Tab-separated table of C-alpha atoms in Angstrom:
chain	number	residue	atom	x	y	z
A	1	UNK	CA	-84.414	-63.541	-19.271
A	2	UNK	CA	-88.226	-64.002	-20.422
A	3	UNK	CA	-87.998	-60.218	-20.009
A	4	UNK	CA	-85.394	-59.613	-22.849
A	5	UNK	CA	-86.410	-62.376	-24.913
A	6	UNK	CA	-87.334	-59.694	-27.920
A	7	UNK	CA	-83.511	-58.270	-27.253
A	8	UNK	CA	-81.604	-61.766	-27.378
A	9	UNK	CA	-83.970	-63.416	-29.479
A	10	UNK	CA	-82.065	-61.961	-32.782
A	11	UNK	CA	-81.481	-64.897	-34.501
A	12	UNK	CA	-85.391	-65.033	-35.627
A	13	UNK	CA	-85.543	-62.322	-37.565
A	14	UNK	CA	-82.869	-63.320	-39.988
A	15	UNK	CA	-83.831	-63.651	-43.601
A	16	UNK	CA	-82.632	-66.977	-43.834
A	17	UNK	CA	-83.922	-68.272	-40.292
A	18	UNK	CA	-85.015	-72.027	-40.775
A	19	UNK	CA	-83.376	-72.807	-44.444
A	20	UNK	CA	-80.806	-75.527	-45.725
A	21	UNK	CA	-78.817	-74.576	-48.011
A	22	UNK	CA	-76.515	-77.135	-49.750
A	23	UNK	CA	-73.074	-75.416	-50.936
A	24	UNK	CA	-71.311	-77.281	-53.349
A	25	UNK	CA	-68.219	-75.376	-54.417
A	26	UNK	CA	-64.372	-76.898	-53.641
A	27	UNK	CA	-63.945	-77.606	-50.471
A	28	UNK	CA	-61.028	-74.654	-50.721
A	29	UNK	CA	-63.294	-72.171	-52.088
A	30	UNK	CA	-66.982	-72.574	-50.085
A	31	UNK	CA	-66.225	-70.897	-46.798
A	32	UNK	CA	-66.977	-67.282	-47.996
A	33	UNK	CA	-70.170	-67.978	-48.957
A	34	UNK	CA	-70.808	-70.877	-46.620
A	35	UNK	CA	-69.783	-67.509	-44.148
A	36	UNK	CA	-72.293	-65.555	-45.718
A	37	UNK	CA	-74.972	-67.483	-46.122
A	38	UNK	CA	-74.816	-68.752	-42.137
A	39	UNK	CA	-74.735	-64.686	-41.170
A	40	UNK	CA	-78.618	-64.617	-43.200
A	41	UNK	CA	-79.505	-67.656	-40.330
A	42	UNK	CA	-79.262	-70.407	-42.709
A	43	UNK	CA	-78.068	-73.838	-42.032
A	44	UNK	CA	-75.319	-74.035	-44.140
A	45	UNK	CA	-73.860	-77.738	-45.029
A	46	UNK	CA	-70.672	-77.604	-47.461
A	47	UNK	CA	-70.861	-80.884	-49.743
A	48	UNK	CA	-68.125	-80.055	-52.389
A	49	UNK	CA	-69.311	-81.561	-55.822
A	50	UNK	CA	-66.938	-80.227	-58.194
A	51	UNK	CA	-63.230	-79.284	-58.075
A	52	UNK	CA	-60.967	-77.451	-60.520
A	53	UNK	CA	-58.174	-78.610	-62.468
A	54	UNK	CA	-55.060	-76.377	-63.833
A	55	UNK	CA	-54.857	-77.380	-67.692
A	56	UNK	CA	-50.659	-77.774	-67.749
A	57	UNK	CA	-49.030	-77.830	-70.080
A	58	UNK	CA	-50.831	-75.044	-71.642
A	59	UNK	CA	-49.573	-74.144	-75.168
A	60	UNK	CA	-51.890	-71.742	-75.654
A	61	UNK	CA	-50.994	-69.960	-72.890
A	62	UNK	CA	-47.772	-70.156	-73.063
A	63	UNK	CA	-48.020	-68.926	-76.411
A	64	UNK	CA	-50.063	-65.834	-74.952
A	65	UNK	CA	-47.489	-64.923	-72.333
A	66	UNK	CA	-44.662	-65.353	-75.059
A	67	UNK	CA	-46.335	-62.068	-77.097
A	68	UNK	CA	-47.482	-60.331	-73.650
A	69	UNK	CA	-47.182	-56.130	-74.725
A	70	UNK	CA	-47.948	-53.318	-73.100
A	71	UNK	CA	-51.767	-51.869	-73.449
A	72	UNK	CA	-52.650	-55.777	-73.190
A	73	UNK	CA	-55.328	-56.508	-71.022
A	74	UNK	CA	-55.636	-60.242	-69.169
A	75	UNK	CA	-58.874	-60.947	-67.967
A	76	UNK	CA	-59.709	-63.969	-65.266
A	77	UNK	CA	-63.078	-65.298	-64.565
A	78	UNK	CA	-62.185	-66.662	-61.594
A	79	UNK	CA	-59.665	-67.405	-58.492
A	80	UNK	CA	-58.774	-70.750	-60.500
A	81	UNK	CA	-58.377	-68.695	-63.818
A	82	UNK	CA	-55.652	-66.705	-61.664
A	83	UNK	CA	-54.096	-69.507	-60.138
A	84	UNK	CA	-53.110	-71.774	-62.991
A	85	UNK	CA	-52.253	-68.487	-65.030
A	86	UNK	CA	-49.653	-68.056	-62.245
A	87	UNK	CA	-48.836	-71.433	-62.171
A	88	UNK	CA	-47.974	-71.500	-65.540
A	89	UNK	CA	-45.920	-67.777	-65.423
A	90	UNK	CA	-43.684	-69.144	-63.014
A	91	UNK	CA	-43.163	-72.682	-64.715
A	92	UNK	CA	-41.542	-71.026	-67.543
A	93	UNK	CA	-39.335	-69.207	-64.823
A	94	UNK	CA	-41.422	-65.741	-65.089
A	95	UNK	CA	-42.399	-64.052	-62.409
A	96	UNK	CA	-44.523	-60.506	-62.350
A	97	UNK	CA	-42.458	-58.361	-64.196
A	98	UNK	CA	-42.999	-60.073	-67.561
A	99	UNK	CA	-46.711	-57.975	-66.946
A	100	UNK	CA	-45.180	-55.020	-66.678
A	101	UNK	CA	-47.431	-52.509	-69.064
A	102	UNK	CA	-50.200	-55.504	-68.790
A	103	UNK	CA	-53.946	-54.354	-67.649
A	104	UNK	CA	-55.403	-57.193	-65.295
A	105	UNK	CA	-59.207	-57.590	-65.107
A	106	UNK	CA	-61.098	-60.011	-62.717
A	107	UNK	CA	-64.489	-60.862	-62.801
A	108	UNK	CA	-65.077	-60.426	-58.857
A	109	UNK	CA	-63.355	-59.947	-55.331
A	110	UNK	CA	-62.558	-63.492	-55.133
A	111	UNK	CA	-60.758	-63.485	-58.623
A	112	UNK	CA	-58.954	-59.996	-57.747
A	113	UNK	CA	-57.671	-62.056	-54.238
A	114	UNK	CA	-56.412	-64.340	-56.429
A	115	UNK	CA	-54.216	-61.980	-58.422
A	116	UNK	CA	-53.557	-59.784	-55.063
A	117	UNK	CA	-51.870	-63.070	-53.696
A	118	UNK	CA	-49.705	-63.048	-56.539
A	119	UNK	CA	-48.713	-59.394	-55.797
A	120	UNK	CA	-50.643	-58.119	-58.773
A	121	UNK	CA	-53.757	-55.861	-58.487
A	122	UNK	CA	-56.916	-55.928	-60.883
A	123	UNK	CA	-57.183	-52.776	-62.639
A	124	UNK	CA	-60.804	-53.465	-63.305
A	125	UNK	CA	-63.719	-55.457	-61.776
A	126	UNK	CA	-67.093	-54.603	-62.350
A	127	UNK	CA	-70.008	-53.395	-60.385
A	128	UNK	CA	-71.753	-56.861	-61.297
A	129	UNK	CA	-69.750	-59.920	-60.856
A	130	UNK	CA	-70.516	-62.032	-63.767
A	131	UNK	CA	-69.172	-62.596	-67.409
A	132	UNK	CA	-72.063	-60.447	-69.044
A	133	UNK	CA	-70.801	-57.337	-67.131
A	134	UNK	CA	-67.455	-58.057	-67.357
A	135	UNK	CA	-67.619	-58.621	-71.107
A	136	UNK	CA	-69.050	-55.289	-71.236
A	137	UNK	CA	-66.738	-53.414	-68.744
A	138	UNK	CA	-63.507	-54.953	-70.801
A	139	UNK	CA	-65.344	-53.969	-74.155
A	140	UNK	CA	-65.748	-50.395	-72.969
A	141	UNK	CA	-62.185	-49.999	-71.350
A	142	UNK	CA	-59.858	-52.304	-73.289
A	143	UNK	CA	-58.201	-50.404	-75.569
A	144	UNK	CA	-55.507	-53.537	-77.168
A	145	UNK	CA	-56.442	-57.132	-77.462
A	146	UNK	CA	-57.718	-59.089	-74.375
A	147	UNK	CA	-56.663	-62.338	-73.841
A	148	UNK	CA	-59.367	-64.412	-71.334
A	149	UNK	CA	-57.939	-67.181	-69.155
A	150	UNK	CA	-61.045	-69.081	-68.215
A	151	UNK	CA	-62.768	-71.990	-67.527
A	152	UNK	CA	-62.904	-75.070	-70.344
A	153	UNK	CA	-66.296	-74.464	-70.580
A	154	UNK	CA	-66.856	-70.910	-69.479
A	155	UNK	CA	-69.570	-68.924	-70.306
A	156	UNK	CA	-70.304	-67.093	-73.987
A	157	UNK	CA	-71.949	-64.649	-72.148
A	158	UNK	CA	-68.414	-63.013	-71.870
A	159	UNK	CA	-66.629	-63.779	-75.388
A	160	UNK	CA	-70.563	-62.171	-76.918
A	161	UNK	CA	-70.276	-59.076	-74.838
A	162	UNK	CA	-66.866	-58.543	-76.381
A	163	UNK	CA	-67.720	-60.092	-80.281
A	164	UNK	CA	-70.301	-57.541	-79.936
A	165	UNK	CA	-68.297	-54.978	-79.350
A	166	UNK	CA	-65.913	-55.581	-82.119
A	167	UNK	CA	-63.206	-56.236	-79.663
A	168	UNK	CA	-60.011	-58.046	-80.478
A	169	UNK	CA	-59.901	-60.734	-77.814
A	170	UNK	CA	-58.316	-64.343	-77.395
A	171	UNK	CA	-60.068	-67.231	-75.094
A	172	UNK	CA	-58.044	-69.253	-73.756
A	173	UNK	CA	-59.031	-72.381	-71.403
A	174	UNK	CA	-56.470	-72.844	-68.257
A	175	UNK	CA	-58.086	-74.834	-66.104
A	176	UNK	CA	-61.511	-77.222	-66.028
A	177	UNK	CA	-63.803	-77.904	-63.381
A	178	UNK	CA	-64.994	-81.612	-62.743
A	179	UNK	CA	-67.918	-82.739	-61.211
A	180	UNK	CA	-68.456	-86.017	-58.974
A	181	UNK	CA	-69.520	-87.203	-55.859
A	182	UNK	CA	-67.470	-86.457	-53.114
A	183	UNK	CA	-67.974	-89.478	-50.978
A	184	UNK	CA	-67.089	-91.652	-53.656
């Protein structure tokens, strides 16, 4: 065994050998990275500190979905964006096919799960997942108005990229994320 201890010793040359790291997404949402992170050598411990909220009743988005068209683009920021958007769809007793003609965008894989769940598939995600490069991806492909179904408090990085761009584009908060202590 002292032999092959170079072989079977893998473990130490991970780039994350001998680090804590603290991961404090939802509870329903941290294993992916927790995964991730634990496959670098780190010592992962999941502490969820925040948790998202669906904002329903939504007028605004029910509003939105009222004057869905075709060349429309919908863009999430996140699995919870997707989630309460469906949520909502189906509490007004729509399913899918009131998107027919409707382009989906999601910021990231874990956003574009969200929709695939729903049996809808993101027509665009960009190479970098965050808002900056999405705002720039939807301001260089969306053709009609985009209507964003984001976090309360999401970030302007997004909503500039498009403003910028002279897009025509509607924010719209669906869900919020709240912060506290688990333990408590």
């Amino acid at each position: 065994v002292c032999a092959l201890a170079q072989r079977l010793c893998w473990f130490e040359g991970l780039p994350l050998r001998g680090k804590r790291v603290l991961v404090t997404r939802p509870e329903d949402r941290a294993g992916m990275l927790s995964e991730k992170l634990r496959a670098l050598g780190a010592d992962v411990t999941e502490f969820p500190c925040i948790r998202t909220e669906a904002i329903l009743p939504c007028p605004a988005m029910e509003s939105a979905l009222e004057r869905l068209g075709a060349g429309m683009w919908r863009g999430f920021t996140s699995a919870a964006g997707g989630e309460a958007f469906w949520t909502c769809l189906r509490g007004m007793g729509r399913d899918a096919r009131t998107l027919g003609g409707v382009k989906l965008a999601a910021v990231g894989p874990a956003a574009g799960k969200a929709l695939e769940a729903c049996g809808l598939a993101a027509d665009l995600i960009p190479e970098v997942y965050d808002a900056a490069h999405m705002g720039a991806a939807l301001a260089k492909e969306a053709a009609g108005k985009v209507l964003l179904l984001r976090a309360e408090e999401g970030s302007p990085a997004l909503t500039d990229a498009l403003a910028a761009a002279g897009a025509d584009f509607e924010d719209i908060p669906v869900y919020r994320t709240l912060y506290g202590n688990p333990c408590s």
